[in-house]
Short mmCIF file of C-alpha atoms and ligand atoms in Angstrom, two decimals:
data_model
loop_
_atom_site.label_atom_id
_atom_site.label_comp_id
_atom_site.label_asym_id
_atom_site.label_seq_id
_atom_site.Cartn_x
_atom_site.Cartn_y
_atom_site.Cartn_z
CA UNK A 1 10.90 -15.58 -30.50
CA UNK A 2 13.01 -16.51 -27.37
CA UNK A 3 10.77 -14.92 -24.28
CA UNK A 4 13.04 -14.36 -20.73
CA UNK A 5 11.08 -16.77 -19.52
CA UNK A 6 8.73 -19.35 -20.16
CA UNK A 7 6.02 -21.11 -17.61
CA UNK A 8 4.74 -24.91 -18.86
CA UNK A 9 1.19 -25.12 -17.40
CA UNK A 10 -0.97 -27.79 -18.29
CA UNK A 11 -3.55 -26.41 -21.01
CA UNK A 12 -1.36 -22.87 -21.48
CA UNK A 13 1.96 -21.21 -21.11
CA UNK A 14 2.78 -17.79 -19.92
CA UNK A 15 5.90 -16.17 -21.37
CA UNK A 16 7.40 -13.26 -20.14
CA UNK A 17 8.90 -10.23 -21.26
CA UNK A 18 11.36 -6.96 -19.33
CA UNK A 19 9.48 -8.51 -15.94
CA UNK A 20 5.87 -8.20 -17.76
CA UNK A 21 3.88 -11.10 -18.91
CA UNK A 22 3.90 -11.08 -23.19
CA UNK A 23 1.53 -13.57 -23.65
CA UNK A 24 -0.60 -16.20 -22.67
CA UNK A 25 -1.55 -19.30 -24.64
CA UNK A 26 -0.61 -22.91 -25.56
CA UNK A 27 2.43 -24.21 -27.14
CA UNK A 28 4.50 -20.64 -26.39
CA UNK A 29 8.17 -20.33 -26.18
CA UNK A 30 11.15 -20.93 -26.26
CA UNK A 31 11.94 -19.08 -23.16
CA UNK A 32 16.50 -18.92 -21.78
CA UNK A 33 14.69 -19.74 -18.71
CA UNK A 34 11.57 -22.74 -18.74
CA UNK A 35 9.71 -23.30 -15.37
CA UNK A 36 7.36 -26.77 -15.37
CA UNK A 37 4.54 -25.87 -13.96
CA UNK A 38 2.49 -29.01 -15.41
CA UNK A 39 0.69 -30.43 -12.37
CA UNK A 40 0.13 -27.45 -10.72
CA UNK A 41 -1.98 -23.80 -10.80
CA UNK A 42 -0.71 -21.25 -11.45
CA UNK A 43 -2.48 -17.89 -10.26
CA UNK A 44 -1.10 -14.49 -10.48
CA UNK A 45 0.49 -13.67 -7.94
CA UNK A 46 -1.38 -13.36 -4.56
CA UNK A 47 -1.99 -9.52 -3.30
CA UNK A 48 -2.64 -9.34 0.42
CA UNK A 49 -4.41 -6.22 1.01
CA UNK A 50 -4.15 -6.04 4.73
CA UNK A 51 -1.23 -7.08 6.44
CA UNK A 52 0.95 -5.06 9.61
CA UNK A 53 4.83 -4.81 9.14
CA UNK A 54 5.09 -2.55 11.64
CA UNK A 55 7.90 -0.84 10.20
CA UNK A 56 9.33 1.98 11.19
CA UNK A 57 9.15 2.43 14.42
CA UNK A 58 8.34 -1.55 15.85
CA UNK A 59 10.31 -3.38 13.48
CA UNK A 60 10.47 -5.87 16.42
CA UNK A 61 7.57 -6.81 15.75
CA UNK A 62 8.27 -7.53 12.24
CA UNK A 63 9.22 -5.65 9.98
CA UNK A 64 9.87 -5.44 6.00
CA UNK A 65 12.63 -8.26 5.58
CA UNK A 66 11.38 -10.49 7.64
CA UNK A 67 7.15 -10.00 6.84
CA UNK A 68 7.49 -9.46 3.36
CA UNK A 69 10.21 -12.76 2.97
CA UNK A 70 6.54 -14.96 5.12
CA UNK A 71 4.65 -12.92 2.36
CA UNK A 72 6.33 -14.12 -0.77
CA UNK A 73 6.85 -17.58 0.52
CA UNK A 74 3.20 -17.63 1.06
CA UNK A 75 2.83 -16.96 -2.54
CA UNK A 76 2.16 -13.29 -2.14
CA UNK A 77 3.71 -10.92 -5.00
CA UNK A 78 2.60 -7.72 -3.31
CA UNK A 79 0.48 -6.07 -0.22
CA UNK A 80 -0.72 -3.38 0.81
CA UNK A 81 0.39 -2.68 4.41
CA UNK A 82 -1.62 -0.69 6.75
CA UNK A 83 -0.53 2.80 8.58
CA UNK A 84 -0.98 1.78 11.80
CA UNK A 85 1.36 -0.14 13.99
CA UNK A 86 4.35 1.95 12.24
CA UNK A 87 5.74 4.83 14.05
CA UNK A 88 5.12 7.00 12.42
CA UNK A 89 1.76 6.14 11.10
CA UNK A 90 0.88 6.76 7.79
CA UNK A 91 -1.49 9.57 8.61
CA UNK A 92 0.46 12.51 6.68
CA UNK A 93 3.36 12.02 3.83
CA UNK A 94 6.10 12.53 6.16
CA UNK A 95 4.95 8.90 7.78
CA UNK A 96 4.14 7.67 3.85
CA UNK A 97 7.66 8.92 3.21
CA UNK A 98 9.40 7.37 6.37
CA UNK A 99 7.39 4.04 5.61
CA UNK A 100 8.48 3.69 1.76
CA UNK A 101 12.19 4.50 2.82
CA UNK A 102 11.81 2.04 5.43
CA UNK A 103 10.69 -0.83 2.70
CA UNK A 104 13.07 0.38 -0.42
CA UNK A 105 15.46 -2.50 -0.64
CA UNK A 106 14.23 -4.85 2.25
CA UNK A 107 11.25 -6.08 0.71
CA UNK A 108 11.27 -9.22 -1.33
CA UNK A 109 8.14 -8.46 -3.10
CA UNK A 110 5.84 -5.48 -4.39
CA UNK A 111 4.28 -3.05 -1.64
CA UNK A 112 1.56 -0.47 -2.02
CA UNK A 113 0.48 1.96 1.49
CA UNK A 114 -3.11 2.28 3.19
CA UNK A 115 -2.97 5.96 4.19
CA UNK A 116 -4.64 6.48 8.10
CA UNK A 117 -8.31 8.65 8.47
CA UNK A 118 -7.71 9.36 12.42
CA UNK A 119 -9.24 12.81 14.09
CA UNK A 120 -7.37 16.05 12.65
CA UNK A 121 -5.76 14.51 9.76
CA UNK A 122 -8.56 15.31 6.89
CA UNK A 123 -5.94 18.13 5.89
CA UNK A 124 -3.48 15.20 5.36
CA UNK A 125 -5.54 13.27 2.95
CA UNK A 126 -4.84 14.70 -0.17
CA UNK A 127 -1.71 14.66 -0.24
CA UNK A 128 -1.54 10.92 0.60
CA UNK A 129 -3.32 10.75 -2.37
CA UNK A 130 -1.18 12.28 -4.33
CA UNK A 131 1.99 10.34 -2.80
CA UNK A 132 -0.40 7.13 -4.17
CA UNK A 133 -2.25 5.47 -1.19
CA UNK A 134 -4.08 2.77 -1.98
CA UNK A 135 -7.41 4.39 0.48
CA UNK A 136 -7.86 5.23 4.10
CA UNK A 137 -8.05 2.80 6.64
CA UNK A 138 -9.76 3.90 9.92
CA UNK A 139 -10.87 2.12 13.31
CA UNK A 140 -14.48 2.93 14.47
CA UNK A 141 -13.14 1.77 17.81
CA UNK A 142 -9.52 1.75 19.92
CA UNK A 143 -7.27 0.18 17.84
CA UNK A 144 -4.62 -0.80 20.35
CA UNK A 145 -1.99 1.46 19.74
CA UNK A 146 -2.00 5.14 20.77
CA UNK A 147 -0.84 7.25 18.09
CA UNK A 148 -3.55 5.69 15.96
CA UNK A 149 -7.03 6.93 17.87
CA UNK A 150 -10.29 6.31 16.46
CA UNK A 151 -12.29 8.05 14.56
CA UNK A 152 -15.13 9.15 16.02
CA UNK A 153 -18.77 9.24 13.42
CA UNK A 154 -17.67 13.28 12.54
CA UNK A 155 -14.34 12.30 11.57
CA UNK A 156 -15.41 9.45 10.05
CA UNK A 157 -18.03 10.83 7.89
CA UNK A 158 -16.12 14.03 6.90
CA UNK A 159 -13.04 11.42 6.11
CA UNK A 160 -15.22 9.66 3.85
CA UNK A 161 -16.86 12.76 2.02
CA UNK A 162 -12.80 13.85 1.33
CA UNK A 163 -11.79 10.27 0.20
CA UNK A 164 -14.77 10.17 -2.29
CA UNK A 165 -13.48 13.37 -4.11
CA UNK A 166 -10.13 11.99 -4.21
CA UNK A 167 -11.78 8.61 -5.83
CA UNK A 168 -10.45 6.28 -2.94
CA UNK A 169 -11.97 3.69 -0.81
CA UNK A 170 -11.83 4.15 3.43
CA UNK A 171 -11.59 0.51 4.76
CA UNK A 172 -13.20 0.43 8.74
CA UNK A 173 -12.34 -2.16 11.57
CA UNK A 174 -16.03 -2.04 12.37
CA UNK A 175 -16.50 -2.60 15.97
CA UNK A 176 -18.96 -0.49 17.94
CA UNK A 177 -16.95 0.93 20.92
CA UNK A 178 -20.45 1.57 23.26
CA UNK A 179 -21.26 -2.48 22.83
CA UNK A 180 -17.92 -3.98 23.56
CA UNK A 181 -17.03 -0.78 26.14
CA UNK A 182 -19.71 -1.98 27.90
CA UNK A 183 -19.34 -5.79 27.71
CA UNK A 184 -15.81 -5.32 28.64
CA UNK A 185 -16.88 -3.68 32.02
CA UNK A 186 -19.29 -6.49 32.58
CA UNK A 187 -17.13 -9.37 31.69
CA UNK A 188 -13.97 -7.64 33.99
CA UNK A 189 -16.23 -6.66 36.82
CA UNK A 190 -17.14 -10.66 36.73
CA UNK A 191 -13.79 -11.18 37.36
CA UNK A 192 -13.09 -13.05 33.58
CA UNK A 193 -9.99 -12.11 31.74
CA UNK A 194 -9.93 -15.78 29.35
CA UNK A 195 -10.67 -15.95 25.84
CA UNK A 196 -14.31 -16.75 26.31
CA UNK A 197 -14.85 -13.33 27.98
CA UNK A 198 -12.58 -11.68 25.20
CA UNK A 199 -15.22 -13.41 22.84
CA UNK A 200 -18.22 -12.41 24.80
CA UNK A 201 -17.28 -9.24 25.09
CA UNK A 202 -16.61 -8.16 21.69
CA UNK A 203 -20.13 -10.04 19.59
CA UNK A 204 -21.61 -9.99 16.53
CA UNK A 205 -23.84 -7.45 17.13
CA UNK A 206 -21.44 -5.29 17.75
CA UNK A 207 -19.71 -5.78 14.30
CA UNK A 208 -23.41 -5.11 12.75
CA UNK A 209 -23.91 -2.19 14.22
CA UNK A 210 -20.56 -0.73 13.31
CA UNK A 211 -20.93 -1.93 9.87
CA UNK A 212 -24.68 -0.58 9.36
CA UNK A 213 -23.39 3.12 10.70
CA UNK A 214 -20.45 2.79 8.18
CA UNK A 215 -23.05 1.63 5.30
CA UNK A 216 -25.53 4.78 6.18
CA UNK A 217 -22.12 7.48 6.24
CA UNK A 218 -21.03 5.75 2.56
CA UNK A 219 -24.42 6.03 1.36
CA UNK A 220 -24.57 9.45 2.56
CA UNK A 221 -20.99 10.57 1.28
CA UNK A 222 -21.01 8.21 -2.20
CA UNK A 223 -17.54 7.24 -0.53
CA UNK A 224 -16.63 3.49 -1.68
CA UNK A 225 -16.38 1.81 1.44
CA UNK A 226 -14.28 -1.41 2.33
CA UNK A 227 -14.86 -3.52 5.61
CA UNK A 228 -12.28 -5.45 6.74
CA UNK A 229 -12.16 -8.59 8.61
CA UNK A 230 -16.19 -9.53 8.80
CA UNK A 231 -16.31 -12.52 10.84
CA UNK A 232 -20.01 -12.98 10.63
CA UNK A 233 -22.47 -13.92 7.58
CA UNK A 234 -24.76 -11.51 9.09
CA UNK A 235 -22.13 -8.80 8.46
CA UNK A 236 -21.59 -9.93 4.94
CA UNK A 237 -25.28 -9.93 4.35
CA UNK A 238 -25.68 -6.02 5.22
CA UNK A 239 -22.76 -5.72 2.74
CA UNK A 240 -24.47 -7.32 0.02
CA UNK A 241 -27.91 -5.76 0.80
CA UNK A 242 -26.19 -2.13 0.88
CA UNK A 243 -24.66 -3.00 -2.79
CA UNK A 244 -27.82 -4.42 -4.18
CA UNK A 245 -28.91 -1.34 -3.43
CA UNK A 246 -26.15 0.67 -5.09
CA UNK A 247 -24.03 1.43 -2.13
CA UNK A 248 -20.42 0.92 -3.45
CA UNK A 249 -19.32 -1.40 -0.59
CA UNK A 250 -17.43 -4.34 -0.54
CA UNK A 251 -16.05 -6.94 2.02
CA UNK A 252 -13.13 -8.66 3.31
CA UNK A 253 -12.80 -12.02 5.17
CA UNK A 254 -9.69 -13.38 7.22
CA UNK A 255 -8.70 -17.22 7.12
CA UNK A 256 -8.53 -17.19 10.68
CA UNK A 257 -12.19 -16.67 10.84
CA UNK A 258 -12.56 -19.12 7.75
CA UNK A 259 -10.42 -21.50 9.11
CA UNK A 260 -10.81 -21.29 13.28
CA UNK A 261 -13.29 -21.13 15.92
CA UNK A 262 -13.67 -20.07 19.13
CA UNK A 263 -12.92 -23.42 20.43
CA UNK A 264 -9.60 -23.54 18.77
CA UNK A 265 -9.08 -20.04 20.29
CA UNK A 266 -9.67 -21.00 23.80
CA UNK A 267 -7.36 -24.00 23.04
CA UNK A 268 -4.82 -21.97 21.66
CA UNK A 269 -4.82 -19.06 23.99
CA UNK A 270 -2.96 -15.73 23.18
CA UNK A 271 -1.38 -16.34 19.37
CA UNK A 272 -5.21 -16.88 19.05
CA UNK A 273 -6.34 -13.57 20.07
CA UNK A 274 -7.76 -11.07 17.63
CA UNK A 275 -10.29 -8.31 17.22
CA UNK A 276 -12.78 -9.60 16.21
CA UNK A 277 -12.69 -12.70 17.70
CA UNK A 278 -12.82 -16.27 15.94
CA UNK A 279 -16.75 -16.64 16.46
CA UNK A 280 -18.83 -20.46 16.65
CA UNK A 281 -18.46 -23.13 14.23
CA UNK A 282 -21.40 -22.46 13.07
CA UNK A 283 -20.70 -18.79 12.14
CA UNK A 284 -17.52 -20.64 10.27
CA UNK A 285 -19.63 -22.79 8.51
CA UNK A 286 -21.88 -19.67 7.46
CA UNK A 287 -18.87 -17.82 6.64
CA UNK A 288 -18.18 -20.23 3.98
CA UNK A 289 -21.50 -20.44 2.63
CA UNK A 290 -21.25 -16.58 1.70
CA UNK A 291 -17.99 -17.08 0.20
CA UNK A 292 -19.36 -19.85 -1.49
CA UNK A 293 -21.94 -17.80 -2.76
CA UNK A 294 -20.13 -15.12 -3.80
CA UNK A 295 -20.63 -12.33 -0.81
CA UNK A 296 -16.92 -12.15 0.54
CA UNK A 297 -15.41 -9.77 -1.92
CA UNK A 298 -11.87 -10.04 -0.78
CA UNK A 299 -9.34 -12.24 1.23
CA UNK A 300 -6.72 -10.78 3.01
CA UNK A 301 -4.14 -12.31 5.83
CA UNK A 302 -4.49 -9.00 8.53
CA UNK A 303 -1.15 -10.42 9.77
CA UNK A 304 -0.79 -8.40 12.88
CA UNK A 305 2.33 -9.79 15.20
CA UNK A 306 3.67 -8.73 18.02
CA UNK A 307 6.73 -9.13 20.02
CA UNK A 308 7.20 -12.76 22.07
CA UNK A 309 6.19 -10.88 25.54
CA UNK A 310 3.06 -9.46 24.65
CA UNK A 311 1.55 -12.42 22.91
CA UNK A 312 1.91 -14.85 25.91
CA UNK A 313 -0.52 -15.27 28.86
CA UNK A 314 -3.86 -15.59 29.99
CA UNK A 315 -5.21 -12.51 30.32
CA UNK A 316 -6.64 -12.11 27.06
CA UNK A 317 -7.63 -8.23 27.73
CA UNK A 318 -3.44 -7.63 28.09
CA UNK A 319 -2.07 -9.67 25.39
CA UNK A 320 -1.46 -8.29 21.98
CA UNK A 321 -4.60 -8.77 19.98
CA UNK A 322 -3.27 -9.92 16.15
CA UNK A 323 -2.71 -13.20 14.56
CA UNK A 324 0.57 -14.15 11.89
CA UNK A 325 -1.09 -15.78 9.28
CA UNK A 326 0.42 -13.47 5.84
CA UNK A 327 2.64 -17.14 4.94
CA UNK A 328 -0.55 -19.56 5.19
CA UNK A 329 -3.18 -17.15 4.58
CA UNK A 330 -3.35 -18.44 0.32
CA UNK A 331 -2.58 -22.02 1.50
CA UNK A 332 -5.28 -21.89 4.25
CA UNK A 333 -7.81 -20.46 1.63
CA UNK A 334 -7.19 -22.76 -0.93
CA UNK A 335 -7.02 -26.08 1.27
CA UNK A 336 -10.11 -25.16 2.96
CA UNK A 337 -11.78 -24.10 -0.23
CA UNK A 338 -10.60 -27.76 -2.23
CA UNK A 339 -12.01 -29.33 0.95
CA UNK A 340 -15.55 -27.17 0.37
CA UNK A 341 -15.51 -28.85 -3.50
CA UNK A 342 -15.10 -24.82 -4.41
CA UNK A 343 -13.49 -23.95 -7.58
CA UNK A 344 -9.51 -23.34 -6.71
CA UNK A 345 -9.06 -20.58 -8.87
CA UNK A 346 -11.95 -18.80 -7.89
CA UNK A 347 -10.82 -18.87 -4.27
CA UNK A 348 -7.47 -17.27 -5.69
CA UNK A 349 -8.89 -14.48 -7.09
CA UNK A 350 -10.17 -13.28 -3.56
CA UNK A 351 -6.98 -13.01 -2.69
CA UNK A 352 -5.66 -11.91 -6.28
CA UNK A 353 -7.55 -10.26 -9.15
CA UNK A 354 -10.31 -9.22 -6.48
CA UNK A 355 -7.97 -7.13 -4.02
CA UNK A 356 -6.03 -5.87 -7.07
CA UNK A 357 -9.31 -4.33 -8.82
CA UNK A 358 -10.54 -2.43 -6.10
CA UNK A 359 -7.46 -1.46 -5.26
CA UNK A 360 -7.10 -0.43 -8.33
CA UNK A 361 -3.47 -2.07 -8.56
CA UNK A 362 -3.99 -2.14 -12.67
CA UNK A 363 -0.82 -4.54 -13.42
CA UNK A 364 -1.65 -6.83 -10.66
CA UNK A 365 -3.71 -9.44 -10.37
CA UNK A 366 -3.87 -10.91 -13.46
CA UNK A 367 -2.73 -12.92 -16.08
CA UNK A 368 -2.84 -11.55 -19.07
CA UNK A 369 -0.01 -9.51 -21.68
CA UNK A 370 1.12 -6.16 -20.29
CA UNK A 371 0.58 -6.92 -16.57
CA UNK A 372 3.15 -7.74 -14.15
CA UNK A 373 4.74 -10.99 -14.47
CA UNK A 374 3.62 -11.87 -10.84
CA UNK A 375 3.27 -15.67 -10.94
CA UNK A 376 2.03 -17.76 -8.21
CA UNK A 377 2.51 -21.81 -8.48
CA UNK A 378 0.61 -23.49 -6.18
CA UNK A 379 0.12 -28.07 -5.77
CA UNK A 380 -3.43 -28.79 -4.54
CA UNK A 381 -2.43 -31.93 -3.26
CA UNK A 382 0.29 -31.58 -1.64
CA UNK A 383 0.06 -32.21 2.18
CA UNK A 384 2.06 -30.49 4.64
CA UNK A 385 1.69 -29.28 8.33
CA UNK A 386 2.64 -25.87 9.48
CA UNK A 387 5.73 -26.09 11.70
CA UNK A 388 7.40 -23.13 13.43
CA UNK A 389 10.36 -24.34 11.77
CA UNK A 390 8.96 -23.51 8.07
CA UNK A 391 7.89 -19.78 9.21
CA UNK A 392 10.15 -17.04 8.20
CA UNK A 393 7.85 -14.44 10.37
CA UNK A 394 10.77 -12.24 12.61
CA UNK A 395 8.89 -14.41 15.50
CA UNK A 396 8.50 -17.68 14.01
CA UNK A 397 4.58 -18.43 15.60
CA UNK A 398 0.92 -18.55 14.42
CA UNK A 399 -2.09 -19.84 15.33
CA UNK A 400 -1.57 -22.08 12.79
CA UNK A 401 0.95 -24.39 13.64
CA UNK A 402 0.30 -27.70 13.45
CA UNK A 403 -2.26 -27.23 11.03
CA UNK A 404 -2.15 -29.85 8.03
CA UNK A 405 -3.08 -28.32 4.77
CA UNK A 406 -3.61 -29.63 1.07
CA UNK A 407 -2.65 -26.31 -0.59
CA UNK A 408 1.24 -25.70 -0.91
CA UNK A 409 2.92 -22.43 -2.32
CA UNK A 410 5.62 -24.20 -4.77
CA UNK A 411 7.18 -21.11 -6.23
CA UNK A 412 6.53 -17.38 -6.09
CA UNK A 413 7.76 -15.38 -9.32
CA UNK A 414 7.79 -11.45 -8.89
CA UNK A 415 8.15 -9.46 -12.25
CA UNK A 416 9.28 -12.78 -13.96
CA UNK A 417 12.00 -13.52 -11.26
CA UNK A 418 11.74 -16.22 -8.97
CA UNK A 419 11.75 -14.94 -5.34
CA UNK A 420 10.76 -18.02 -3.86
CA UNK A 421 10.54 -21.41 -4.06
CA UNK A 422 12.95 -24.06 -6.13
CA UNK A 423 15.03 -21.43 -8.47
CA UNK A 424 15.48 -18.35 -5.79
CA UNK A 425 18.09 -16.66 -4.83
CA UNK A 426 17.69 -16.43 -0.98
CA UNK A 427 20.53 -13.93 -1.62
CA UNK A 428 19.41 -12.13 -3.98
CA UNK A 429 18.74 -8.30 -3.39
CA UNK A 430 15.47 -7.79 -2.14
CA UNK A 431 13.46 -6.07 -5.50
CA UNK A 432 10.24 -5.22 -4.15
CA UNK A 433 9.00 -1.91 -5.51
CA UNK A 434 6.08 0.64 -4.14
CA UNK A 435 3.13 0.15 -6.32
CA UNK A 436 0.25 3.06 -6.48
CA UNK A 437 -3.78 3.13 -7.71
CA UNK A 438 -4.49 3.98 -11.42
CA UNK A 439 -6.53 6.95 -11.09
CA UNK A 440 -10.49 6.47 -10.80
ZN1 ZN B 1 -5.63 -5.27 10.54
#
C-alpha cells in the first residue's frame, strides 16, 4: 500500500499512517512523501520533560512560539513544561486552563503540563489530575519567583500521600534551604557575590540531604518520586540505593551539569548561573560514569530563561538563576555521549522513551505501529558550533555558545509532518497539541 509517508533508514523504514507510525521494518513503502534518512538515526522524537516557557504571564521571557520553535529545532516532538514561572502558575485548573489556552496554536510541537504542590493547594490536586497533569512538581527550597513558595516537609509529605492516590509522580528541586540559607549568609557577610560563592554556597551536601528527606517522605507515602536536575553522583547513588530497595524513585540529569563545570561557569558568568550549580570536573566526570552505568533515569533541558536585564552582571545572588539549553540539550547529550564511546541510541532514550514511560505519555517515545509518528533525525558526525545566530530562543543566548558539537538535529517530524529541518514549513500553523498520562 501507499503509506503518507515513508522514512529510508539504513537497516529499516518507518511508514506512517493519519500522523501515527503503521509500521516498522525493512524494504516498506511506497510512501506520496519519502524522507532519506540513510546515514543518519533516527530516534523518536525527543520529549523534554522539564523545560520553563513562562507563558502566561512572562512571555518575555519566552514564551510558547518562540521556546517551543528552540524545542523542535532541537529535535524535541513534545515537553512537558513546568507550572512555575507562568502567571498564573499551574497550581489549580484555572492556571492549567490559562496555560493550555496560552499554548493552543503557538506551539510547534506536542505539550503536556506539570501541575504545582505549593502550601494550601492539596485541595487543587485532584482536579489537575483530572484536567491530565503529567505529576506535581514542588521546590523543597525558594524557587525564585514569589507566587510559587516552597513547600515546606508537611506540605510536602501530605502532597505526596494525595499524588500517590491519584497514581502520579511529585518531581522536587531538592535543595535543603537550612544548608544553603546559611552558606548564603556566610558567603555575603564575606563580602562575595561571584560565581564561586554562588557555588559554595549552594553544595552537594545540600542536594543529599534534600534528596534523602524526599526518599524517606516517598517511602513513607508509596508516592513515585522524581528528582530533577541531580548534579552529583552521590545524589544519583541515594536514588539508586532507595530503588534497589523498592522505593519507586527515579532521576533526572541536565546537560549543563553533563556538559559544564564550575570553571566554565566562572568563565561564563551570569547565562551560567543555575540552581544547582555546575559542580567540579570531577563531579562531571562522575556524572557520566552513572549515566554510563545506567543510574540517570532521565534527561531533560530545565531551560529556564530570563529577560536580557536580569541575566547580566556579576552579582551572581541578583541575576536570574536558569540556563537556555531546550535547542542543544539532545545535541549536547548525544555529542558528549559519542565522545564517551556510549551507545547513541541509548543516550536518546533518556531523553525519549525514558521521560515518555514515566510520564506515562503512552504514544510517545517510541517507535513502533500505533504510536505517534514523532520522528527525530539526527547526523552523529556532523560538526557544528553553537552560534547565537542559529538560536531561535525569544533571547537568542546560552551558555552554550560557542560550543562545537558532533551531534546535529537534521529534521524534526511531529505526527508524520515535518516541523523542522529540510521539508518544513516555517509558515506553517503551529500544530502542537496538549498531551495527558494514560491512567496508572
Ligand atoms: Zn526547572
Amino acid at each position: 500500500m501507499t503509506h503518507d509517508l515513508v522514512v529510508r533508514g539504513d537497516t529499516w523504514d518507518v511508514a506512517v499512517e493519519d500522523g501515527r507510525i503503521a509500521a516498522v521494518g525493512p524494504g516498506l513503502g511506497p510512501g506520496r512523501e519519502e524522507v532519506d534518512a540513510r546515514g543518519l538515526l533516527v530516534l523518536p522524537g525527543a520529549v523534554d520533560a522539564h523545560v520553563h516557557l513562562d507563558d502566561p504571564g512572562r512571555a518575555d521571557w519566552e514564551g510558547f512560539p518562540t521556546g517551543a520553535d528552540a524545542l523542535a529545532a532541537g529535535g524535541v516532538t513534545c515537553f512537558a513544561d513546568m507550572p512555575l514561572n507562568a502567571i498564573p502558575p499551574t497550581t489549580d485548573v484555572a492556571g492549567f486552563d490559562a496555560k493550555v489556552a496560552a499554548a493552543e496554536g503557538r506551539s510547534r510541537v506536542d505539550f503536556a503540563l506539570w501541575g504545582g504542590l505549593v502550601p494550601g493547594n492539596l485541595g487543587d490536586m485532584d482536579g489537575l489530575a483530572e484536567r491530565g497533569v503529567v505529576g506535581f512538581k514542588a521546590f523543597m527550597c525558594p524557587s525564585g519567583v514569589d507566587e510559587f513558595p516552597a513547600a515546606d516537609p508537611d506540605t510536602l509529605g501530605r502532597g505526596m500521600e494525595r499524588a500517590a492516590a491519584l497514581g502520579l509522580p511529585v518531581a522536587v528541586h531538592a535543595e535543603d534551604p537550612a544548608v544553603t540559607g546559611r552558606l548564603t549568609a556566610e558567603v555575603l557577610a564575606a563580602g562575595r557575590h561571584d560565581m564561586r560563592a554562588w557555588a559554595d554556597a549552594r553544595p552537594v551536601e545540600a542536594e543529599l540531604s534534600a534528596i534523602g528527606a524526599a526518599i524517606a517522605l516517598a517511602t513513607e507515602t508509596g508516592c513515585a518520586l522524581h528528582v530533577v536536575h541531580v548534579s552529583s553522583a552521590e545524589g544519583i547513588d541515594l536514588v539508586a540505593t532507595a530503588r534497589a530497595a523498592g522505593v519507586d524513585v527515579t532521576c533526572e540529569a541536565c546537560p549543563h551539569h553533563l556538559a559544564l563545570d564550575d570553571d566554565d561557569a566562572a568563565r561564563i558568568g551570569a547565562l551560567a548561573k543555575c540552581a544547582p550549580p555546575l559542580r567540579s570536573s570531577a563531579e562531571r566526570r562522575a556524572l557520566w560514569e552513572r549515566l554510563a552505568a545506567g543510574r540517570v533515569d532521565t534527561v531533560g533541558s530545565d531551560h529556564s530563561p530570563g529577560p536580557p536585564e536580569l541575566k547580566r552582571g556579576d552579582d551572581m545572588f541578583a541575576v536570574w538563576g536558569g540556563i537556555s539549553g531546550a535547542q542543544t540539550a539532545l545535541p549536547v547529550l548525544l555529542s558528549e555521549a559519542g565522545a564517551q564511546g556510549l551507545d547513541p541510541a541509548r543516550a536518546a532514550d533518556l531523553m525519549g522513551g525514558a521521560p515518555a514511560r514515566r510520564l506515562r505519555l503512552a504514544a510517545k517515545g517510541r517507535l513502533e505501529p500505533g504510536a505517534d509518528a514523532d520522528l527525530t533525525l539526527v547526523g552523529t558526525d556532523d560538526p557544528w558550533t553553537v552560534r547565537e545566530e542559529d538560536l531561535l530562543y525569544r533571547h537568542p543566548v546560552s551558555a552554550f555558545t560557542g560550543r562545537r558539537l558532533t551531534a546535529r538535529v537534521v529534521r524534526t517530524i511531529l505526527r508524520g509532518r515535518t516541523v523542522w529541518g529540510e521539508g518544513a514549513d516555517p509558515g506553517a500553523p503551529r500544530a502542537g497539541r496538549l498531551v495527558t498520562p494514560v491512567a496508572a
